[in-house]
Amino acid sequence: MDQKEMIKAMRSEPWREELRKAMKNKERGEIPRVRMNELDPAYRITNNEEVSLGITKEQALVEASRCLDCPDPSCMQGCPVSINIPTFVKNIERNEILEAAKTLKMTSALPAVCGRVCPQEKQCESKCIYHKMGKEPVAIGYLERFAADFERESGNIATPELAPANGKKIAVVGSGPAGLAFAGDMAKLGYSVTVFEALHEIGGVLKYGIPEFRLPNTIVDVEIEVLRKMGVQFLTDCIIGKTLSYDDLHEMGFEGLFVASGAGLPRFMNIEGENLIGVMSANEYLTRVNLMDAANPESDTPILFGKNVAIIGGGNTAMDSVRTARRLGAERAMLVYRRSEEEMPARLEEVHHAKEEGIEFLTLCNPVSYKGNERGHVKTMMLQRMELGEPDASGRRSPVAIEGAIDEVPVDVVVVSVGVSPNPLVPSSIEGLNVSKWGTIIVNQDTMQSDISDVFAGGDIVRGGATVILAMGDGRRAAAAMDEYLKTK
Amino acid sequence: MNKIVSKEYFSERVVKLVIEAPLIARSRKAGHFVIVKVGEKGERIPLTIAAADVEKGTITLVIQNVGKSSAKICALNEGDSITNVVGPLGKATHIEKVGTVVCAGGGVGVAPLLPIVEAFKNAGNRVITVLAARTKDLIILEDQIKANSDEVIVMTDDGSYGNKGLVTEGVESVIKREQVDMCVTIGPAVMMKFVSLLTKKYNIPTIASLNTIMVDGTGMCGACRISVGGKTKFVCVDGPEFDAHEVDFDEMLMRLNSYKEME
């Protein structure tokens, strides 16, 4: 049965038909979209607690009833991992929340994570039929999170059904979203999966990158635990290409390799003073705080607490960094972005949260140099004022310097968040693996297979820098394709 | 978890640990380092591998107690475990036959220098090693270095052992005496800076192995960045060895103090 037939079959189950008849579409459309319950900004900047509290069951049941259960659900086209959205939403509406959670897990290894960090407004929710009717879309993301949280809190966490073990060993490099999604799907298909992680913790960017106030580590750990229950093995402190080579993996009997090693190398701007003490990459700043728990006095890892902290960049990582700085006590937590707010790539929700938390937005500003004190600590940044010119290759209006308009702004900590490059460590260790001029692994876009037939790759090592959910989508596609490849080999 | 097989004190503040790490022992080469972390709330710090035994599956680390995290490692005993050890990291030393190589090691830097001395010797070079320390008690691994060098010159600041003077004086005495084709230096940053200045004067190609602040050690954080020939490099993935004459040691010395005020 293909996907379309499956959607149709599930939609025509008696309970679904009954549910559709239970309320008129007009009535459904009149219900206002639910609002996320959130911690008060004044309180949340004093700690690391999760900002979004989720929605209550009452709210979820009402929100789920807004969904029109379309015969051709366009929302699903917006989901990189093809979650059967109407089925899980309707299960919530009929108060079968655990069934809803099960539906999510059919195609997503990390629903509680996706419910929190996916840019649903650009994906599933952007395709909701309600947009055409001039209404707000169904809050699919909030409902996803609700169902996953409900299942976890109920203590009845379902382990997906597994195909009989086929005895084939598969290796995964990296335990971030791409690696975990891939591992989950391969385990379901009956493979024996081992995930190799370079760091001392499982989760990749979900642990070292995304802050606790947006994605608590315990949420990630629960989802990893499910994968463990499915038989996935995890090996930390092991770097493929260093500790073990590609050839070693073959000798150990692995028949397929999925490289999901992420976008490692932080980019800097190569401007004067960038190596002063107090100037660091967002990767370093977030890793110290999130992975190493550096702000906790019990941690041995130090962190610089600044009064005046500037984050350079306008993406989600920049937003995570600047909100972290605020929580670490920065009096002025500034976001410096060279374009205007309109061009900012960060999620709207993050921008909104940041503003509530008193983050200063220095848009149309670009640092041109940093000055330090006699001990080499950064003291001020020179900000070039910008204005918007013609659209560039990305379609965004490109910033142009306003001659002579340079301000000197005091800073003690500067976090550079202007992007990352793929980490060459793994690709360079596999002979014959072709990479692009940017260092990303070249793969077939449909199968994620590289030029070496038993090596597949996905996530940021292929994309250069994308989202959690796109990485997971890659993992899923790679799993399906590797399964096909190994069966026909 | 990596078990400590044996522990030996080189001096009051310098400890040698042999730890179980079979995979690293098998894949490491001269010049490689590992990242270690002690305890759940421990810091990740880089340590260059001093030796490895493939059959026993062990690697040797030499640690100087200089701060909170190194003190924690030095306090561990035989039978204890290091919570995390990952590696081998960095690029291995490029070994070839060049002629006469002067290896200049200072303090605890002699430990990571040892495998390099060994490798250059095995490649057929004439190897002269200059060992330097503040005082006699801090000269380490002298016998092992001697076994792999054509000549060993010992320098102490206070003259308590070998010749009185700095490492640079020992190196210069060799340069003045015979043709030197290459120099390798490992030790405190300030020592490497002066060795580099000296060999630059004589135009002798020089490699320095740098030990900077790191977090992940795989190129992800950039905490280890230094300037080499005016360009930013990451010690963890581009190094740890660089052309010493191109390294901005003053900037490196400054950056090593990033968190000094917090300890």
Short mmCIF file of N, CA, C and O in Angstrom, two decimals, chain A residues 158-263:
data_model
loop_
_atom_site.label_atom_id
_atom_site.label_comp_id
_atom_site.label_asym_id
_atom_site.label_seq_id
_atom_site.Cartn_x
_atom_site.Cartn_y
_atom_site.Cartn_z
N ALA A 158 5.34 3.59 24.31
CA ALA A 158 5.29 2.47 23.36
C ALA A 158 6.62 2.33 22.64
O ALA A 158 7.23 3.32 22.27
N THR A 159 7.05 1.09 22.51
CA THR A 159 8.23 0.82 21.69
C THR A 159 7.69 0.35 20.34
O THR A 159 6.88 -0.58 20.31
N PRO A 160 8.13 0.98 19.26
CA PRO A 160 7.59 0.58 17.95
C PRO A 160 7.83 -0.90 17.68
O PRO A 160 8.79 -1.50 18.17
N GLU A 161 6.96 -1.47 16.86
CA GLU A 161 7.12 -2.88 16.50
C GLU A 161 8.36 -3.06 15.62
O GLU A 161 8.62 -2.25 14.75
N LEU A 162 9.07 -4.14 15.88
CA LEU A 162 10.29 -4.38 15.12
C LEU A 162 10.12 -5.59 14.22
O LEU A 162 9.51 -6.58 14.60
N ALA A 163 10.70 -5.50 13.03
CA ALA A 163 10.73 -6.66 12.14
C ALA A 163 11.70 -7.67 12.75
O ALA A 163 12.58 -7.29 13.53
N PRO A 164 11.56 -8.96 12.43
CA PRO A 164 12.51 -9.95 12.97
C PRO A 164 13.95 -9.57 12.62
O PRO A 164 14.19 -9.05 11.52
N ALA A 165 14.86 -9.84 13.55
CA ALA A 165 16.26 -9.47 13.32
C ALA A 165 16.78 -10.15 12.05
O ALA A 165 16.56 -11.34 11.84
N ASN A 166 17.47 -9.38 11.21
CA ASN A 166 18.00 -9.97 9.97
C ASN A 166 19.49 -10.25 10.06
O ASN A 166 20.12 -10.68 9.09
N GLY A 167 20.09 -9.93 11.22
CA GLY A 167 21.49 -10.27 11.43
C GLY A 167 22.48 -9.35 10.74
O GLY A 167 23.68 -9.60 10.76
N LYS A 168 21.99 -8.27 10.14
CA LYS A 168 22.91 -7.38 9.44
C LYS A 168 23.29 -6.19 10.32
O LYS A 168 22.43 -5.57 10.93
N LYS A 169 24.60 -5.92 10.36
CA LYS A 169 25.10 -4.84 11.22
C LYS A 169 25.30 -3.53 10.45
O LYS A 169 25.93 -3.53 9.39
N ILE A 170 24.77 -2.48 11.04
CA ILE A 170 24.85 -1.16 10.41
C ILE A 170 25.51 -0.20 11.39
O ILE A 170 25.20 -0.21 12.58
N ALA A 171 26.41 0.66 10.86
CA ALA A 171 27.06 1.65 11.71
C ALA A 171 26.55 3.06 11.38
O ALA A 171 26.31 3.37 10.22
N VAL A 172 26.38 3.86 12.42
CA VAL A 172 25.94 5.23 12.25
C VAL A 172 27.00 6.14 12.88
O VAL A 172 27.44 5.90 14.00
N VAL A 173 27.40 7.17 12.15
CA VAL A 173 28.39 8.10 12.68
C VAL A 173 27.66 9.37 13.14
O VAL A 173 27.14 10.12 12.32
N GLY A 174 27.60 9.56 14.43
CA GLY A 174 26.95 10.76 14.97
C GLY A 174 25.57 10.47 15.52
O GLY A 174 24.78 9.76 14.89
N SER A 175 25.30 10.99 16.71
CA SER A 175 24.02 10.68 17.36
C SER A 175 23.10 11.90 17.41
O SER A 175 22.29 12.03 18.31
N GLY A 176 23.22 12.77 16.44
CA GLY A 176 22.30 13.89 16.33
C GLY A 176 21.00 13.45 15.68
O GLY A 176 20.76 12.25 15.51
N PRO A 177 20.16 14.41 15.30
CA PRO A 177 18.84 14.07 14.76
C PRO A 177 18.86 13.16 13.54
O PRO A 177 18.04 12.24 13.44
N ALA A 178 19.80 13.37 12.61
CA ALA A 178 19.84 12.51 11.41
C ALA A 178 20.19 11.08 11.81
O ALA A 178 19.54 10.13 11.40
N GLY A 179 21.22 10.95 12.65
CA GLY A 179 21.67 9.63 13.08
C GLY A 179 20.60 8.89 13.87
O GLY A 179 20.38 7.68 13.66
N LEU A 180 19.91 9.59 14.75
CA LEU A 180 18.89 8.94 15.57
C LEU A 180 17.69 8.51 14.73
O LEU A 180 17.16 7.41 14.91
N ALA A 181 17.27 9.37 13.79
CA ALA A 181 16.13 9.02 12.94
C ALA A 181 16.48 7.79 12.10
O ALA A 181 15.67 6.86 11.97
N PHE A 182 17.69 7.79 11.57
CA PHE A 182 18.15 6.66 10.76
C PHE A 182 18.19 5.39 11.60
O PHE A 182 17.68 4.34 11.21
N ALA A 183 18.77 5.50 12.80
CA ALA A 183 18.92 4.33 13.68
C ALA A 183 17.56 3.75 14.01
O ALA A 183 17.37 2.52 14.00
N GLY A 184 16.59 4.61 14.30
CA GLY A 184 15.24 4.16 14.65
C GLY A 184 14.61 3.37 13.51
O GLY A 184 14.07 2.28 13.71
N ASP A 185 14.70 3.91 12.31
CA ASP A 185 14.08 3.23 11.17
C ASP A 185 14.76 1.91 10.84
O ASP A 185 14.10 0.92 10.53
N MET A 186 16.09 1.90 10.94
CA MET A 186 16.81 0.66 10.62
C MET A 186 16.52 -0.41 11.68
O MET A 186 16.39 -1.60 11.35
N ALA A 187 16.41 0.00 12.94
CA ALA A 187 16.10 -0.96 13.99
C ALA A 187 14.71 -1.56 13.74
O ALA A 187 14.51 -2.78 13.89
N LYS A 188 13.77 -0.71 13.31
CA LYS A 188 12.42 -1.21 13.00
C LYS A 188 12.45 -2.24 11.88
O LYS A 188 11.65 -3.16 11.84
N LEU A 189 13.38 -2.05 10.95
CA LEU A 189 13.47 -2.96 9.81
C LEU A 189 14.24 -4.23 10.14
O LEU A 189 14.44 -5.08 9.28
N GLY A 190 14.70 -4.35 11.39
CA GLY A 190 15.34 -5.59 11.81
C GLY A 190 16.86 -5.58 11.80
O GLY A 190 17.49 -6.60 12.02
N TYR A 191 17.46 -4.43 11.53
CA TYR A 191 18.93 -4.37 11.50
C TYR A 191 19.49 -4.21 12.91
O TYR A 191 18.81 -3.70 13.81
N SER A 192 20.73 -4.63 13.07
CA SER A 192 21.45 -4.42 14.31
C SER A 192 22.25 -3.14 14.14
O SER A 192 23.18 -3.08 13.33
N VAL A 193 21.86 -2.10 14.88
CA VAL A 193 22.41 -0.76 14.63
C VAL A 193 23.31 -0.31 15.78
O VAL A 193 22.95 -0.41 16.95
N THR A 194 24.51 0.18 15.43
CA THR A 194 25.41 0.77 16.42
C THR A 194 25.67 2.22 16.04
O THR A 194 26.05 2.50 14.90
N VAL A 195 25.44 3.12 17.00
CA VAL A 195 25.68 4.54 16.75
C VAL A 195 26.98 4.94 17.45
O VAL A 195 27.13 4.74 18.65
N PHE A 196 27.92 5.50 16.68
CA PHE A 196 29.20 5.95 17.23
C PHE A 196 29.15 7.46 17.43
O PHE A 196 28.83 8.20 16.50
N GLU A 197 29.46 7.91 18.63
CA GLU A 197 29.39 9.33 18.95
C GLU A 197 30.76 9.81 19.44
O GLU A 197 31.36 9.20 20.31
N ALA A 198 31.20 10.94 18.90
CA ALA A 198 32.51 11.49 19.27
C ALA A 198 32.51 12.09 20.67
O ALA A 198 33.49 11.98 21.41
N LEU A 199 31.41 12.71 21.05
CA LEU A 199 31.34 13.35 22.37
C LEU A 199 31.00 12.33 23.45
O LEU A 199 30.77 11.17 23.17
N HIS A 200 30.94 12.82 24.69
CA HIS A 200 30.66 11.90 25.80
C HIS A 200 29.17 11.74 26.06
O HIS A 200 28.77 11.02 26.97
N GLU A 201 28.34 12.44 25.30
CA GLU A 201 26.89 12.38 25.48
C GLU A 201 26.22 12.04 24.15
O GLU A 201 26.70 12.44 23.10
N ILE A 202 25.09 11.35 24.23
CA ILE A 202 24.31 11.04 23.03
C ILE A 202 23.35 12.20 22.74
O ILE A 202 22.76 12.74 23.66
N GLY A 203 23.19 12.53 21.49
CA GLY A 203 22.18 13.53 21.12
C GLY A 203 22.68 14.61 20.17
O GLY A 203 21.88 15.33 19.59
N GLY A 204 23.99 14.72 20.03
CA GLY A 204 24.53 15.72 19.10
C GLY A 204 24.03 17.12 19.41
O GLY A 204 23.99 17.52 20.58
N VAL A 205 23.59 17.81 18.37
CA VAL A 205 23.18 19.21 18.52
C VAL A 205 22.01 19.37 19.51
O VAL A 205 21.85 20.41 20.12
N LEU A 206 21.24 18.30 19.68
CA LEU A 206 20.10 18.38 20.61
C LEU A 206 20.61 18.57 22.04
O LEU A 206 19.91 19.11 22.90
N LYS A 207 21.86 18.11 22.29
CA LYS A 207 22.44 18.24 23.62
C LYS A 207 23.40 19.41 23.72
O LYS A 207 23.32 20.21 24.64
N TYR A 208 24.34 19.51 22.77
CA TYR A 208 25.35 20.56 22.93
C TYR A 208 24.87 21.90 22.41
O TYR A 208 25.36 22.94 22.83
N GLY A 209 23.91 21.88 21.49
CA GLY A 209 23.52 23.12 20.83
C GLY A 209 22.27 23.76 21.38
O GLY A 209 22.30 24.87 21.91
N ILE A 210 21.15 23.07 21.27
CA ILE A 210 19.87 23.67 21.64
C ILE A 210 19.78 23.77 23.17
O ILE A 210 19.95 22.78 23.87
N PRO A 211 19.52 24.98 23.69
CA PRO A 211 19.53 25.16 25.14
C PRO A 211 18.38 24.45 25.86
O PRO A 211 17.34 24.17 25.27
N GLU A 212 18.63 24.23 27.11
CA GLU A 212 17.69 23.58 28.02
C GLU A 212 16.33 24.30 28.04
O GLU A 212 15.29 23.66 28.09
N PHE A 213 16.34 25.64 27.95
CA PHE A 213 15.07 26.37 28.05
C PHE A 213 14.19 26.20 26.81
O PHE A 213 13.05 26.58 26.79
N ARG A 214 14.78 25.61 25.77
CA ARG A 214 14.00 25.35 24.57
C ARG A 214 13.77 23.85 24.38
O ARG A 214 12.76 23.43 23.83
N LEU A 215 14.74 23.06 24.81
CA LEU A 215 14.63 21.60 24.69
C LEU A 215 15.36 20.94 25.86
O LEU A 215 16.57 20.76 25.81
N PRO A 216 14.62 20.59 26.92
CA PRO A 216 15.29 19.98 28.08
C PRO A 216 15.98 18.66 27.71
O PRO A 216 15.44 17.87 26.93
N ASN A 217 17.15 18.43 28.29
CA ASN A 217 17.89 17.21 28.00
C ASN A 217 17.12 15.95 28.37
O ASN A 217 17.25 14.92 27.71
N THR A 218 16.30 16.05 29.42
CA THR A 218 15.56 14.85 29.85
C THR A 218 14.62 14.38 28.73
O THR A 218 14.40 13.19 28.56
N ILE A 219 14.08 15.34 27.96
CA ILE A 219 13.18 14.98 26.85
C ILE A 219 13.96 14.18 25.80
O ILE A 219 13.48 13.16 25.30
N VAL A 220 15.16 14.65 25.50
CA VAL A 220 15.99 13.97 24.51
C VAL A 220 16.35 12.57 25.03
O VAL A 220 16.29 11.58 24.30
N ASP A 221 16.70 12.51 26.31
CA ASP A 221 17.11 11.22 26.89
C ASP A 221 16.00 10.17 26.83
O ASP A 221 16.28 9.00 26.60
N VAL A 222 14.77 10.61 27.05
CA VAL A 222 13.66 9.64 26.99
C VAL A 222 13.54 9.07 25.59
O VAL A 222 13.35 7.86 25.40
N GLU A 223 13.69 9.93 24.58
CA GLU A 223 13.56 9.43 23.21
C GLU A 223 14.74 8.49 22.87
O GLU A 223 14.56 7.49 22.16
N ILE A 224 15.91 8.80 23.41
CA ILE A 224 17.07 7.93 23.17
C ILE A 224 16.85 6.57 23.85
O ILE A 224 17.19 5.52 23.32
N GLU A 225 16.23 6.62 25.03
CA GLU A 225 15.94 5.39 25.77
C GLU A 225 15.04 4.46 24.94
O GLU A 225 15.22 3.24 24.96
N VAL A 226 14.08 5.05 24.24
CA VAL A 226 13.20 4.23 23.39
C VAL A 226 14.04 3.53 22.32
O VAL A 226 13.85 2.33 22.05
N LEU A 227 14.99 4.27 21.74
CA LEU A 227 15.86 3.65 20.73
C LEU A 227 16.68 2.51 21.33
O LEU A 227 16.87 1.47 20.72
N ARG A 228 17.16 2.72 22.55
CA ARG A 228 17.91 1.65 23.23
C ARG A 228 17.03 0.41 23.40
O ARG A 228 17.47 -0.72 23.17
N LYS A 229 15.77 0.67 23.80
CA LYS A 229 14.84 -0.46 23.98
C LYS A 229 14.61 -1.18 22.67
O LYS A 229 14.29 -2.37 22.65
N MET A 230 14.73 -0.45 21.58
CA MET A 230 14.56 -1.08 20.26
C MET A 230 15.83 -1.82 19.85
O MET A 230 15.89 -2.37 18.74
N GLY A 231 16.84 -1.80 20.70
CA GLY A 231 18.05 -2.57 20.42
C GLY A 231 19.19 -1.77 19.83
O GLY A 231 20.24 -2.32 19.51
N VAL A 232 19.01 -0.46 19.67
CA VAL A 232 20.08 0.35 19.11
C VAL A 232 21.20 0.48 20.15
O VAL A 232 20.94 0.76 21.32
N GLN A 233 22.43 0.22 19.72
CA GLN A 233 23.59 0.33 20.62
C GLN A 233 24.23 1.70 20.44
O GLN A 233 24.31 2.19 19.31
N PHE A 234 24.69 2.27 21.53
CA PHE A 234 25.36 3.56 21.44
C PHE A 234 26.77 3.44 22.00
O PHE A 234 26.97 2.86 23.07
N LEU A 235 27.73 3.99 21.27
CA LEU A 235 29.11 3.98 21.75
C LEU A 235 29.63 5.42 21.75
O LEU A 235 29.79 6.02 20.68
N THR A 236 29.84 5.99 22.93
CA THR A 236 30.34 7.36 23.02
C THR A 236 31.86 7.37 22.97
O THR A 236 32.50 6.32 23.02
N ASP A 237 32.44 8.58 22.90
CA ASP A 237 33.90 8.75 22.88
C ASP A 237 34.56 7.93 21.77
O ASP A 237 35.64 7.38 21.96
N CYS A 238 33.89 7.83 20.66
CA CYS A 238 34.46 7.04 19.56
C CYS A 238 34.31 7.80 18.25
O CYS A 238 33.19 8.10 17.83
N ILE A 239 35.42 8.14 17.65
CA ILE A 239 35.39 8.94 16.43
C ILE A 239 35.73 8.07 15.23
O ILE A 239 36.83 7.53 15.14
N ILE A 240 34.76 7.95 14.33
CA ILE A 240 35.02 7.17 13.12
C ILE A 240 35.97 8.00 12.25
O ILE A 240 35.73 9.17 11.99
N GLY A 241 37.03 7.37 11.81
CA GLY A 241 38.07 8.09 11.07
C GLY A 241 39.27 8.37 11.96
O GLY A 241 40.33 8.73 11.46
N LYS A 242 39.08 8.21 13.26
CA LYS A 242 40.18 8.43 14.20
C LYS A 242 40.35 7.20 15.10
O LYS A 242 41.34 6.50 15.03
N THR A 243 39.35 6.96 15.95
CA THR A 243 39.43 5.82 16.87
C THR A 243 39.29 4.51 16.08
O THR A 243 40.03 3.56 16.29
N LEU A 244 38.31 4.51 15.19
CA LEU A 244 38.09 3.36 14.32
C LEU A 244 38.02 3.87 12.89
O LEU A 244 37.42 4.92 12.64
N SER A 245 38.58 3.12 11.96
CA SER A 245 38.54 3.55 10.56
C SER A 245 37.37 2.87 9.84
O SER A 245 36.76 1.94 10.36
N TYR A 246 37.10 3.37 8.66
CA TYR A 246 36.08 2.77 7.80
C TYR A 246 36.40 1.29 7.56
O TYR A 246 35.52 0.43 7.61
N ASP A 247 37.69 1.01 7.36
CA ASP A 247 38.10 -0.39 7.15
C ASP A 247 37.87 -1.24 8.41
O ASP A 247 37.46 -2.40 8.33
N ASP A 248 38.15 -0.62 9.57
CA ASP A 248 37.89 -1.35 10.84
C ASP A 248 36.42 -1.76 10.91
O ASP A 248 36.09 -2.87 11.33
N LEU A 249 35.54 -0.85 10.50
CA LEU A 249 34.10 -1.14 10.58
C LEU A 249 33.76 -2.34 9.70
O LEU A 249 32.97 -3.20 10.08
N HIS A 250 34.36 -2.39 8.53
CA HIS A 250 34.14 -3.55 7.65
C HIS A 250 34.60 -4.83 8.33
O HIS A 250 33.91 -5.84 8.32
N GLU A 251 35.81 -4.75 8.93
CA GLU A 251 36.35 -5.93 9.61
C GLU A 251 35.44 -6.38 10.75
O GLU A 251 35.34 -7.56 11.06
N MET A 252 34.80 -5.41 11.37
CA MET A 252 33.90 -5.72 12.48
C MET A 252 32.55 -6.26 11.98
O MET A 252 31.68 -6.60 12.77
N GLY A 253 32.39 -6.29 10.66
CA GLY A 253 31.20 -6.90 10.09
C GLY A 253 30.08 -5.94 9.74
O GLY A 253 28.96 -6.38 9.43
N PHE A 254 30.35 -4.65 9.79
CA PHE A 254 29.30 -3.69 9.43
C PHE A 254 29.14 -3.67 7.90
O PHE A 254 30.11 -3.61 7.16
N GLU A 255 27.88 -3.74 7.47
CA GLU A 255 27.62 -3.81 6.03
C GLU A 255 27.18 -2.47 5.43
O GLU A 255 27.08 -2.32 4.21
N GLY A 256 26.86 -1.53 6.29
CA GLY A 256 26.46 -0.22 5.80
C GLY A 256 26.87 0.85 6.79
O GLY A 256 26.97 0.59 7.99
N LEU A 257 27.14 2.04 6.26
CA LEU A 257 27.57 3.14 7.11
C LEU A 257 26.73 4.37 6.78
O LEU A 257 26.60 4.75 5.61
N PHE A 258 26.15 4.99 7.81
CA PHE A 258 25.42 6.24 7.60
C PHE A 258 26.20 7.34 8.31
O PHE A 258 26.39 7.30 9.52
N VAL A 259 26.69 8.30 7.54
CA VAL A 259 27.48 9.39 8.10
C VAL A 259 26.57 10.58 8.39
O VAL A 259 25.98 11.16 7.47
N ALA A 260 26.45 10.91 9.64
CA ALA A 260 25.62 12.05 10.06
C ALA A 260 26.41 12.82 11.11
O ALA A 260 25.99 12.98 12.25
N SER A 261 27.60 13.25 10.68
CA SER A 261 28.54 13.81 11.64
C SER A 261 28.36 15.32 11.86
O SER A 261 29.08 15.91 12.65
N GLY A 262 27.39 15.91 11.16
CA GLY A 262 27.05 17.30 11.46
C GLY A 262 27.97 18.33 10.85
O GLY A 262 28.96 18.01 10.19
N ALA A 263 27.56 19.57 11.07
CA ALA A 263 28.35 20.69 10.56
C ALA A 263 29.21 21.18 11.69
O ALA A 263 28.75 21.87 12.58
#
